[in-house]
PDB file of C-alpha atoms in Angstrom:
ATOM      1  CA  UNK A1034      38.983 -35.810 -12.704  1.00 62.00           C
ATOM      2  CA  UNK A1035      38.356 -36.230 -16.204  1.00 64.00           C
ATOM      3  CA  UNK A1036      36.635 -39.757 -15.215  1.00 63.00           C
ATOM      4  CA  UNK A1037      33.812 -37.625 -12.976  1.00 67.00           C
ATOM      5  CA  UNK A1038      33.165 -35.088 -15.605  1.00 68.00           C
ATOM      6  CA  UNK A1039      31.917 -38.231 -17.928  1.00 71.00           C
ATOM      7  CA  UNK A1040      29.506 -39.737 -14.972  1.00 72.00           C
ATOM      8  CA  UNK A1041      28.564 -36.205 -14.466  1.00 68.00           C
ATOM      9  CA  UNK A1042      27.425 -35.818 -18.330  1.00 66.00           C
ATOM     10  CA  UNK A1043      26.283 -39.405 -18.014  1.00 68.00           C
ATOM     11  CA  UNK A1044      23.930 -38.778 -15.455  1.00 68.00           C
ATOM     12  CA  UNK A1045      22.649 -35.797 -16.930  1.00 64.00           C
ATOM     13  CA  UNK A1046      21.413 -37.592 -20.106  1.00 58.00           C
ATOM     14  CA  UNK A1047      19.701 -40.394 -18.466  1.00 62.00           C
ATOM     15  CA  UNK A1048      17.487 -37.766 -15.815  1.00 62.00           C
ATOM     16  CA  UNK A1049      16.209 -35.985 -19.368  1.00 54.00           C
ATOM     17  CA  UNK A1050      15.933 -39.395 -20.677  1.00 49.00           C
ATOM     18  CA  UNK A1051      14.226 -40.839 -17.739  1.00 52.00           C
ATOM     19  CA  UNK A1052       9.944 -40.448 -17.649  1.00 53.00           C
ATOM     20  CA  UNK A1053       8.730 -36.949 -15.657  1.00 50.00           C
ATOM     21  CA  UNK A1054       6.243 -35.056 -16.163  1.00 50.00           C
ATOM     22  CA  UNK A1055       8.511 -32.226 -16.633  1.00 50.00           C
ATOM     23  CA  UNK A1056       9.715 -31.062 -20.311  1.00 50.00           C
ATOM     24  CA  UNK A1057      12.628 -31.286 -20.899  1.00 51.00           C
ATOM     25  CA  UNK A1058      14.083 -28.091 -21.996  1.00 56.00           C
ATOM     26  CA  UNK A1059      17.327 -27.002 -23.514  1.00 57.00           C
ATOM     27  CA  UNK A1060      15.959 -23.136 -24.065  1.00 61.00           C
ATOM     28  CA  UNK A1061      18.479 -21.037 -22.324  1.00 62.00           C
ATOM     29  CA  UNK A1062      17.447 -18.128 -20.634  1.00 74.00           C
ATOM     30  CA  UNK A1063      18.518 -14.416 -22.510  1.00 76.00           C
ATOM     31  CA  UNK A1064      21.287 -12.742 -20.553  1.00 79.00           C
ATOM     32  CA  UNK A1065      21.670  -9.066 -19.693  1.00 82.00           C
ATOM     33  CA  UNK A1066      21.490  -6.353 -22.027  1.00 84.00           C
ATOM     34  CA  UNK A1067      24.666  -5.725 -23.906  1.00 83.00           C
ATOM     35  CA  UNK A1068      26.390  -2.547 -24.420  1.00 83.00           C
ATOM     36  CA  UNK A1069      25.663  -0.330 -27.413  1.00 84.00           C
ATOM     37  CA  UNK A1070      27.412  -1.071 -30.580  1.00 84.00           C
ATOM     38  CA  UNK A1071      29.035   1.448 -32.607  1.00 85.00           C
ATOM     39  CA  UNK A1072      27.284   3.767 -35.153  1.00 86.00           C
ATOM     40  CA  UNK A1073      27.356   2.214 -38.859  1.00 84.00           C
ATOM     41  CA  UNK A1074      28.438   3.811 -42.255  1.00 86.00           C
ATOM     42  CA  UNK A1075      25.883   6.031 -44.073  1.00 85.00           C
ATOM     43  CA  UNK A1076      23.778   3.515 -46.456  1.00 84.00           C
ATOM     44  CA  UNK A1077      22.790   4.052 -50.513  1.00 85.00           C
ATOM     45  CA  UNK A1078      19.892   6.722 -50.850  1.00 86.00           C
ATOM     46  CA  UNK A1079      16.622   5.045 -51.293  1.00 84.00           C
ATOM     47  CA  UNK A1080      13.552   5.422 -54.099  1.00 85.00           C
ATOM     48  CA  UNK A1081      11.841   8.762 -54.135  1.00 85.00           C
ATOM     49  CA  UNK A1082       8.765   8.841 -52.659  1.00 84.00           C
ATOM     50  CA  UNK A1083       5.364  10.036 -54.170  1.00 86.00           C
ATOM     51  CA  UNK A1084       4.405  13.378 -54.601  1.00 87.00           C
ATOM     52  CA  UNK A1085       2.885  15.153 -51.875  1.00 85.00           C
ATOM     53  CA  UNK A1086      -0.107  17.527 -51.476  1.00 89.00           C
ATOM     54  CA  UNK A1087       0.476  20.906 -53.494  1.00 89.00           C
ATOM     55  CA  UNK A1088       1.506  23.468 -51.039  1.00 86.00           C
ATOM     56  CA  UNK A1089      -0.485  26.631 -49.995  1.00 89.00           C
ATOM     57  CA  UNK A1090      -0.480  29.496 -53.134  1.00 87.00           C
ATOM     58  CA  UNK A1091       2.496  32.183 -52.901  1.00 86.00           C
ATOM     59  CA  UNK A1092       1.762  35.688 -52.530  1.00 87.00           C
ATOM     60  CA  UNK A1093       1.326  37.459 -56.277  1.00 87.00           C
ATOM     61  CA  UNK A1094       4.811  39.068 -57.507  1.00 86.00           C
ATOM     62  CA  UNK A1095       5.759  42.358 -58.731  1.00 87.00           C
ATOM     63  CA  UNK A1096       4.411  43.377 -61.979  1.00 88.00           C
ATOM     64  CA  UNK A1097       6.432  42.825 -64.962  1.00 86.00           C
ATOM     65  CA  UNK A1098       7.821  45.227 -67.554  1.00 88.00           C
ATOM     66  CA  UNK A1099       5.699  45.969 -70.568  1.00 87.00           C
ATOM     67  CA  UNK A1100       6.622  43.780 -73.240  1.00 85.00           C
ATOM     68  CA  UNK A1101       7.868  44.498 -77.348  1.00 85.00           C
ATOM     69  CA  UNK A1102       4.996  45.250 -79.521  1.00 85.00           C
ATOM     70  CA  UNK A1103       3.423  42.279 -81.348  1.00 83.00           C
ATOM     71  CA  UNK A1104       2.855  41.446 -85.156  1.00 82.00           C
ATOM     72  CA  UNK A1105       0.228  43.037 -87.077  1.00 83.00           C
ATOM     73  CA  UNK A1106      -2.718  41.240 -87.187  1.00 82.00           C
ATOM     74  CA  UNK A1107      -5.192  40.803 -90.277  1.00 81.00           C
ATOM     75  CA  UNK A1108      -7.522  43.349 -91.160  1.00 81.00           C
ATOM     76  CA  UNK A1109     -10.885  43.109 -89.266  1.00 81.00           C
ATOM     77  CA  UNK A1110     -14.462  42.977 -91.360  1.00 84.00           C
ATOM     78  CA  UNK A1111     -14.994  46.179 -92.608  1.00 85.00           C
ATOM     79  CA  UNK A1112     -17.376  47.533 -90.919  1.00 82.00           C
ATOM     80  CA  UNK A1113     -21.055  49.212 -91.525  1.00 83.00           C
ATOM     81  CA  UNK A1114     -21.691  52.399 -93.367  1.00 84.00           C
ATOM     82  CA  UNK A1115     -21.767  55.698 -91.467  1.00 84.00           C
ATOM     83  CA  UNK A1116     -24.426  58.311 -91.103  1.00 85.00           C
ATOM     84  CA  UNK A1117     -24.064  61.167 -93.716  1.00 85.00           C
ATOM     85  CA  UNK A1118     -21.946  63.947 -91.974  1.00 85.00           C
ATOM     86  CA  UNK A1119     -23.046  67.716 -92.008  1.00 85.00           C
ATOM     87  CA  UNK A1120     -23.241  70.050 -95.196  1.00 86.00           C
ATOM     88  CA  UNK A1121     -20.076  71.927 -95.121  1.00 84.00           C
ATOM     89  CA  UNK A1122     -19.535  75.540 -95.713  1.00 85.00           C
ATOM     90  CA  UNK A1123     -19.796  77.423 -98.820  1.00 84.00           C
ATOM     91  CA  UNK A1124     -16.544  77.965-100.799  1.00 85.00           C
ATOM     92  CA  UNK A1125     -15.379  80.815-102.072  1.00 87.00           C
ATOM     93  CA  UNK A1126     -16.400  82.591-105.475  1.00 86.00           C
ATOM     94  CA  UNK A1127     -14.422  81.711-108.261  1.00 86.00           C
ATOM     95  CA  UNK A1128     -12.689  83.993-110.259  1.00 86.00           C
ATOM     96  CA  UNK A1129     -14.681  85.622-113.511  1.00 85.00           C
ATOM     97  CA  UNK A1130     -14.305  83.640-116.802  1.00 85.00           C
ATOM     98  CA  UNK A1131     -12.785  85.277-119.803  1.00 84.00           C
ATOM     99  CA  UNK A1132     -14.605  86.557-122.546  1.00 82.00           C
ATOM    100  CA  UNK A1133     -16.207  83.842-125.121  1.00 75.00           C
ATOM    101  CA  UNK A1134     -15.328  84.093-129.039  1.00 73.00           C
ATOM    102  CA  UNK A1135     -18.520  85.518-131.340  1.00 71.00           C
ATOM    103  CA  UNK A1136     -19.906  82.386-132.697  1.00 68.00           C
ATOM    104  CA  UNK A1137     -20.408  82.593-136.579  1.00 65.00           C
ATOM    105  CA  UNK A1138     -23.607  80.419-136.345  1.00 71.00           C
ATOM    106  CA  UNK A1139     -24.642  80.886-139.818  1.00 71.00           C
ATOM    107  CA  UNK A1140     -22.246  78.553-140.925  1.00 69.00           C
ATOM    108  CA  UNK A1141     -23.217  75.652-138.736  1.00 71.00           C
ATOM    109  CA  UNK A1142     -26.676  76.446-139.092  1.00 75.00           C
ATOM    110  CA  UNK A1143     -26.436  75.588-142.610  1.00 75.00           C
ATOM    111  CA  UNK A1144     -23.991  72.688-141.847  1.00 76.00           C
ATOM    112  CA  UNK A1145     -26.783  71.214-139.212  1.00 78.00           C
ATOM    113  CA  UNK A1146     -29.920  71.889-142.230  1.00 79.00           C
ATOM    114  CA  UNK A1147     -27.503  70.191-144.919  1.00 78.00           C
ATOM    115  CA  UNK A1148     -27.239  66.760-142.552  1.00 83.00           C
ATOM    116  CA  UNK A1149     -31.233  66.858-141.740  1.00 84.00           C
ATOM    117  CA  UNK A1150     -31.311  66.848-145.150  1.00 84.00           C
ATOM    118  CA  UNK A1151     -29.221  63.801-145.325  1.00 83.00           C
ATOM    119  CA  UNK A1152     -30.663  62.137-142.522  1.00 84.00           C
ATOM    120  CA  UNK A1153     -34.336  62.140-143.881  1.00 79.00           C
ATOM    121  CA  UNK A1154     -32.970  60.949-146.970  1.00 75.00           C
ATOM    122  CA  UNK A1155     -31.867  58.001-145.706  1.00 79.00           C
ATOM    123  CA  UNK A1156     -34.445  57.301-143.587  1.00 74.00           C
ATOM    124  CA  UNK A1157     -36.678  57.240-147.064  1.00 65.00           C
ATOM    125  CA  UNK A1158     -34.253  54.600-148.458  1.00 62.00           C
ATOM    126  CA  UNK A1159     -34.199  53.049-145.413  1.00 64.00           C
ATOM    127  CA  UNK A1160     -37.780  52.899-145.447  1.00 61.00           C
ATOM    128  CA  UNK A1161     -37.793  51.898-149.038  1.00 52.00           C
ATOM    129  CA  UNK A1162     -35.258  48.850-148.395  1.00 59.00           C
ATOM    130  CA  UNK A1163     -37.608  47.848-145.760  1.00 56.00           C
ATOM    131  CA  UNK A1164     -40.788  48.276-147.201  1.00 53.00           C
ATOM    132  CA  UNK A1165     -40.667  47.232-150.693  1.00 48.00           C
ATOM    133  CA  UNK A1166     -37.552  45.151-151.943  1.00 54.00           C
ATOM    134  CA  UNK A1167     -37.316  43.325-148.452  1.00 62.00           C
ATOM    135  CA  UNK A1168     -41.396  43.651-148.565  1.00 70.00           C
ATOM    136  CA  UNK A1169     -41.007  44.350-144.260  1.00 83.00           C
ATOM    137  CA  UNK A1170     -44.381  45.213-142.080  1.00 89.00           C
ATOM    138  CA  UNK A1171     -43.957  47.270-139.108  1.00 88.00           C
ATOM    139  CA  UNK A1172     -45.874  48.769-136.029  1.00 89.00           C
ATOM    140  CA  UNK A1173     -44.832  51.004-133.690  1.00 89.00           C
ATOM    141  CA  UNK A1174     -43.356  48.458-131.460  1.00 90.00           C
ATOM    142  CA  UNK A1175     -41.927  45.585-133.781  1.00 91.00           C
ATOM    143  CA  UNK A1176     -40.740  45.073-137.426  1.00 91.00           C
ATOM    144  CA  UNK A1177     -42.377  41.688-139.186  1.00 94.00           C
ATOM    145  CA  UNK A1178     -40.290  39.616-141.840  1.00 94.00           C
ATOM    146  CA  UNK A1179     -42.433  37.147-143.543  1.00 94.00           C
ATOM    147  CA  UNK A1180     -39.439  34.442-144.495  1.00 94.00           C
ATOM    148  CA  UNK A1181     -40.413  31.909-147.520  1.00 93.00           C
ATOM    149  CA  UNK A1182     -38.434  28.796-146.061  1.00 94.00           C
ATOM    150  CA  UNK A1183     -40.142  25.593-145.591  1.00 96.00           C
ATOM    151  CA  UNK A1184     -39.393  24.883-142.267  1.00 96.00           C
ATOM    152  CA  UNK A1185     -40.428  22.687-139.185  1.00 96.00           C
ATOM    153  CA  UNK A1186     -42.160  24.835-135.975  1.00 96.00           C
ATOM    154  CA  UNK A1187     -38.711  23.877-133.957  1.00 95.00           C
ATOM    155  CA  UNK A1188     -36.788  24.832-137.027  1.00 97.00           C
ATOM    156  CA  UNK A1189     -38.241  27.850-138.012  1.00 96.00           C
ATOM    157  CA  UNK A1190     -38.353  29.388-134.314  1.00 96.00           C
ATOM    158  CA  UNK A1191     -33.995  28.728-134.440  1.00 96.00           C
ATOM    159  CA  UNK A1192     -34.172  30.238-137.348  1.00 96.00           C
ATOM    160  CA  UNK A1193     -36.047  33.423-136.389  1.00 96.00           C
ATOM    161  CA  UNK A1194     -33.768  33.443-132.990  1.00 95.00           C
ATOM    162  CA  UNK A1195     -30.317  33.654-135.504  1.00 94.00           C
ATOM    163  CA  UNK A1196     -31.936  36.662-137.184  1.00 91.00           C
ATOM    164  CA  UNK A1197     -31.972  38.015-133.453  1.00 92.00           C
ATOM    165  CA  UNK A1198     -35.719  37.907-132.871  1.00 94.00           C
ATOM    166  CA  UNK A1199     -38.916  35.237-132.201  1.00 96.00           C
ATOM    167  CA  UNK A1200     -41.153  33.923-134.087  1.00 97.00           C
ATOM    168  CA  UNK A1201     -44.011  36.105-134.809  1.00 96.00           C
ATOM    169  CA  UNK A1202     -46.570  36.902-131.993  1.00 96.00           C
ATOM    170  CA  UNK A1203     -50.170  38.490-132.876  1.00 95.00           C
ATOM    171  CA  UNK A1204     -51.539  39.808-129.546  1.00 94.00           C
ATOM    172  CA  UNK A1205     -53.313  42.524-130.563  1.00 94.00           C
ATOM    173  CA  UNK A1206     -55.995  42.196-132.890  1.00 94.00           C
ATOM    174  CA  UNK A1207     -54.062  45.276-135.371  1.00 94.00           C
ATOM    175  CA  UNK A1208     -51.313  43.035-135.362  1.00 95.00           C
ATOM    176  CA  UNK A1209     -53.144  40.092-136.375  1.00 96.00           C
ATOM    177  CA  UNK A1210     -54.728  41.649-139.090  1.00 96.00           C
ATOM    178  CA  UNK A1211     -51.829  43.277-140.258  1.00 95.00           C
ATOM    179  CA  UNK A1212     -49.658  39.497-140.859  1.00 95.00           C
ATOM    180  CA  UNK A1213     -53.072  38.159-141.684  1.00 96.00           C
ATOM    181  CA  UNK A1214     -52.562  41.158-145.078  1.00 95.00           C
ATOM    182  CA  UNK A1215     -48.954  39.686-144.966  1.00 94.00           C
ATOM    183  CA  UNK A1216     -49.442  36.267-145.427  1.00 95.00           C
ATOM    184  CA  UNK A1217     -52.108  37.518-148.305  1.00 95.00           C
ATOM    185  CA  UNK A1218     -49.973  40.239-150.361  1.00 93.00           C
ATOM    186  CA  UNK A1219     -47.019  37.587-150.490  1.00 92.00           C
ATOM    187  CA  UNK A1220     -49.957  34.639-152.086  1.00 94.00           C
ATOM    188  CA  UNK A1221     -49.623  32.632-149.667  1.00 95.00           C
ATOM    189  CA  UNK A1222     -53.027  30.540-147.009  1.00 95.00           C
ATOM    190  CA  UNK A1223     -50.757  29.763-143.944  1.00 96.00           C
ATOM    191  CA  UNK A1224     -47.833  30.401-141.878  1.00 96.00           C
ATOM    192  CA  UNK A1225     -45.991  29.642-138.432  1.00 97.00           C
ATOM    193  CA  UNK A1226     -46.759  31.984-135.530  1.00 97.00           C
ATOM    194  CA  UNK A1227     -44.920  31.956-131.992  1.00 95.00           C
ATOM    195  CA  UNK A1228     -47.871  30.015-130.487  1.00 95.00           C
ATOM    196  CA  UNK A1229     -47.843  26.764-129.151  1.00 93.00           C
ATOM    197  CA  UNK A1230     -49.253  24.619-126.299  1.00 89.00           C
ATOM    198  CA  UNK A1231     -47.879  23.429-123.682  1.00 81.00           C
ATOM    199  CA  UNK A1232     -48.342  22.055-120.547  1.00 63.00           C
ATOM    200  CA  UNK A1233     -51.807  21.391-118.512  1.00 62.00           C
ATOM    201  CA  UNK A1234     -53.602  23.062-115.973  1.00 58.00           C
ATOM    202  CA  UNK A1235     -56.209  21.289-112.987  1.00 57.00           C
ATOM    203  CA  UNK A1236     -59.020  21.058-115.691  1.00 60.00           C
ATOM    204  CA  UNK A1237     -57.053  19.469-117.914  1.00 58.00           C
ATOM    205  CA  UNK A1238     -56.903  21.938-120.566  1.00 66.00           C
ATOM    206  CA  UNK A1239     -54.013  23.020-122.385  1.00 71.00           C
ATOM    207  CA  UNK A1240     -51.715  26.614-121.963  1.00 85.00           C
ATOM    208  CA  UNK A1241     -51.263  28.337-124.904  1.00 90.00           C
ATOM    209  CA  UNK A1242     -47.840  30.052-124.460  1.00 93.00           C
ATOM    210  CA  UNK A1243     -46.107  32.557-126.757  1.00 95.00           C
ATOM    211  CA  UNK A1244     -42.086  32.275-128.234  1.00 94.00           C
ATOM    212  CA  UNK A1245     -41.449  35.446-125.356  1.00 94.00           C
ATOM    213  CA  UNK A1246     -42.397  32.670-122.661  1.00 91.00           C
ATOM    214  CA  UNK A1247     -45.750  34.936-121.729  1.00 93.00           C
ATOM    215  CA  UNK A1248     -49.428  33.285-121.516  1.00 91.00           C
ATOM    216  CA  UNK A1249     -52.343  33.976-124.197  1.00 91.00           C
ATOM    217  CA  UNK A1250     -54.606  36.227-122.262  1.00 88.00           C
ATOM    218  CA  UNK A1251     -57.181  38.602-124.031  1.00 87.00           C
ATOM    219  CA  UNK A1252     -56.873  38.610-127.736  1.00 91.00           C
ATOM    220  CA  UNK A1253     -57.289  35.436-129.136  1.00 92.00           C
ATOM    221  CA  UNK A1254     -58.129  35.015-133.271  1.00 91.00           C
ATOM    222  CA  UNK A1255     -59.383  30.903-133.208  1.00 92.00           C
ATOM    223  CA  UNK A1256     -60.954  29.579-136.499  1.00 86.00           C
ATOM    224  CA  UNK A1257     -64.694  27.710-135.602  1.00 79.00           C
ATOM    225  CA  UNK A1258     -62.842  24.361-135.242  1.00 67.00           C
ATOM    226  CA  UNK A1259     -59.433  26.118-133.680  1.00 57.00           C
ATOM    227  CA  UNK A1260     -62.297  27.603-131.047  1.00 57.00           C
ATOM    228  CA  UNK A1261     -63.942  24.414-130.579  1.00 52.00           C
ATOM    229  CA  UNK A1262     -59.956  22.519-129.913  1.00 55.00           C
ATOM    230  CA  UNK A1263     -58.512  25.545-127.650  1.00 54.00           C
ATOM    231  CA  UNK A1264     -59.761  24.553-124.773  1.00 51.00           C
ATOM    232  CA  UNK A1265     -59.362  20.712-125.339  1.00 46.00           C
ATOM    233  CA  UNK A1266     -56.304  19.434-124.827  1.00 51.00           C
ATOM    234  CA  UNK A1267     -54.585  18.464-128.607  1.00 53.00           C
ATOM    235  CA  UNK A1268     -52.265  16.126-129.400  1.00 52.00           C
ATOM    236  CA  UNK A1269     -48.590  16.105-129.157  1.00 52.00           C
ATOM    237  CA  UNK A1270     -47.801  16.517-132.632  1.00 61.00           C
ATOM    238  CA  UNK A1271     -50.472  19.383-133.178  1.00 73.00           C
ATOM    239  CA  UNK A1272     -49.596  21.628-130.251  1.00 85.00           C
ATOM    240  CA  UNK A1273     -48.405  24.010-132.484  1.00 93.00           C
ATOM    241  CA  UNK A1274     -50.484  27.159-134.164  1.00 94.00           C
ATOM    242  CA  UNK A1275     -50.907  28.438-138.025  1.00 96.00           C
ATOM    243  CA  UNK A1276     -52.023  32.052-139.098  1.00 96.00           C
ATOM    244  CA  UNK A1277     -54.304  31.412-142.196  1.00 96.00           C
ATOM    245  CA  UNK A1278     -54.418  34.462-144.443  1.00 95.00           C
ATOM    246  CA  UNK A1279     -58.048  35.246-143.538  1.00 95.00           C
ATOM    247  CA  UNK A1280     -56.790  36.250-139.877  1.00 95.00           C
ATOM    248  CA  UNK A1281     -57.691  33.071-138.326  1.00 95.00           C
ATOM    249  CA  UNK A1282     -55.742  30.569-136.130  1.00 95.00           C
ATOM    250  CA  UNK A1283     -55.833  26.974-136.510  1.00 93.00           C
ATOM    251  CA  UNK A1284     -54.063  24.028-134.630  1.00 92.00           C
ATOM    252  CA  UNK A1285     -51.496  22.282-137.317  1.00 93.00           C
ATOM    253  CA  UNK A1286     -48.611  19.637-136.107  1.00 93.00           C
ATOM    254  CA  UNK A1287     -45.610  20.766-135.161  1.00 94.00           C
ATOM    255  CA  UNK A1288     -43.439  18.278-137.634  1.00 94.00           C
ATOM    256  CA  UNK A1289     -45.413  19.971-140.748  1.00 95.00           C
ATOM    257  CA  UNK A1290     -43.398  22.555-142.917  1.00 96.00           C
ATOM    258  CA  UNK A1291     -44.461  25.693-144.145  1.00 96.00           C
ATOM    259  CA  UNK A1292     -43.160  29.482-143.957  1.00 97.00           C
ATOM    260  CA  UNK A1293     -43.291  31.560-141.259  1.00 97.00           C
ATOM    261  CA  UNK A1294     -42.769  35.768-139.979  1.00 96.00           C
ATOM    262  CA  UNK A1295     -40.342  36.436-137.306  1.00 96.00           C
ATOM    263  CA  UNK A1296     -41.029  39.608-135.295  1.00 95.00           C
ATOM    264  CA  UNK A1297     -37.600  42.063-133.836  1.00 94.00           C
ATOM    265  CA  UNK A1298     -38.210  44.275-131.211  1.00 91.00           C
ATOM    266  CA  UNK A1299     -38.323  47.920-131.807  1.00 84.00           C
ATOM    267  CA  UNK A1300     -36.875  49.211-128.621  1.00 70.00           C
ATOM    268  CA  UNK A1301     -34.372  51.620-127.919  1.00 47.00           C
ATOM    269  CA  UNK A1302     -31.246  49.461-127.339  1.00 48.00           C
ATOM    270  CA  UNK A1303     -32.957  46.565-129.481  1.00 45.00           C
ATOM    271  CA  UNK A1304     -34.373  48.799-132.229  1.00 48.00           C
ATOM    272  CA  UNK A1305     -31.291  48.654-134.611  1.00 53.00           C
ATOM    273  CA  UNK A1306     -30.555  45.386-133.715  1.00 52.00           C
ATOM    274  CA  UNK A1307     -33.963  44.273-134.789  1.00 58.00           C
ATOM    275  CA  UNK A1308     -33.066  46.195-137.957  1.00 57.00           C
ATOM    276  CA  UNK A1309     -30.154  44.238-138.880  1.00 57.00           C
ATOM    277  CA  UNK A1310     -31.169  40.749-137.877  1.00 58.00           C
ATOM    278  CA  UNK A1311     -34.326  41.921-139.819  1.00 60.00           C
ATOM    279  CA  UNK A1312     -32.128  42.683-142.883  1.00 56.00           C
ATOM    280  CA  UNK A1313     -29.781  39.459-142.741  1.00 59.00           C
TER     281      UNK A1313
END
């Protein structure tokens, strides 16, 4: 038996071995369907997924409760003026005053006369302070002080600004004359006005331009070679202006010495000032 199983293997091996046009092939053919195996344990949970589409919007809830009152918040810009509101209604009459005290006006009549007195009296000292020991010129606008310090143009103007006024400025032709009789009472040719030239216009001319920061216009009192000069530009150093005693004005440098008048307003609020810078 167990020698015709080996032929029969034997002889199976040399027909695949042998040459045919037939493959050989050890394939073997699938058999029938098997029966269903049982159901397996419940696997690990696997990675999420991505995000899908939004859904469709829910239908709006029930309003809320009102909520706590907030902080205060800063104060807004204040805001535009308002129209004038009506006139309102007259008030009532007041009650009736009582009787005034008879005045005995003799007495302060003679009290009032007794300090016009006074006042006029010192007025004249005043006056006489002013006009003869301090030797002071005035005109209805301005008091004049003619001071005898040899000084520089930029000096003496500094020096007429401590007193609390300018250096003199003769734009009238009264006023001119009036510092011209100045300059001649106290023996003296010449002095520093606040006069000066500055800077130059299209022509090439110079501005003449007074210590209050206003332009020469109008009045103008040149000598015959001061009127030939004014309206050629001069030189740095002689851009400043003299009075001469005779009433005349003449160009003179600036870095020369010589006295001068300083002029104090006589306004209201100014007028005493002017007084006491005047006096210093």
């Amino acid at each position: 038996m167990m020698v015709l199983l080996l032929l029969f293997v034997f002889a199976a091996v040399l027909d695949c071995v042998a040459p045919s046009t037939e493959v050989c092939n050890n394939n073997f053919l699938p058999g029938a369907k098997g029966d269903q195996g049982q159901i397996g344990e419940e696997g690990d949970q696997g990675k999420l997924g991505k995000n899908g589409p939004p859904g469709l919007s829910g239908e709006s809830g029930e309003t809320g409760l009102k909520g706590a009152v907030g902080h205060t918040g800063k104060m807004g810009p204040i805001g535009d003026k308002g129209c004038n509101g009506d006139t309102g209604l007259e008030g009532p009459t007041g009650l009736k005053g009582k009787t005034g005290t008879t005045c005995d006006c003799g007495r302060y009549r003679k009290v009032v006369g007794q300090l016009d007195i006074n006042v006029g009296k010192l007025r004249n000292a005043v006056k006489f302070l002013k006009n003869v020991i301090l030797g002071l010129k005035e005109t209805e606008e301005s008091y004049y002080l003619l001071v005898k310090e040899s000084k520089r143009f930029t000096e003496a103007s500094m020096n007429c600004k401590w007193r609390g006024g300018t250096l003199a400025m003769p734009k009238t032709s009264n006023t001119n004359q009036l510092m011209a009789d100045y300059v001649t009472q106290a023996g003296l040719t010449r002095v520093y006005i606040g006069l000066q030239a500055q800077s130059k216009d299209t022509n090439g001319t110079s501005n003449y331009v007074y210590a209050d920061s206003s332009h020469l216009q109008g009045f103008a009192a040149w000598s015959q070679a001061g009127e030939l000069n004014s309206g050629v530009s001069p030189t740095t150093n002689s851009s400043c202006v003299e009075l001469l005693s005779t009433g005349a004005w003449s160009h003179v440098e600036c870095e020369a010495t010589m006295f001068f008048i300083c002029e104090f307003p006589k306004s209201r609020r100014g007028g005493r000032r002017g007084e006491r810078g005047a006096l210093s």
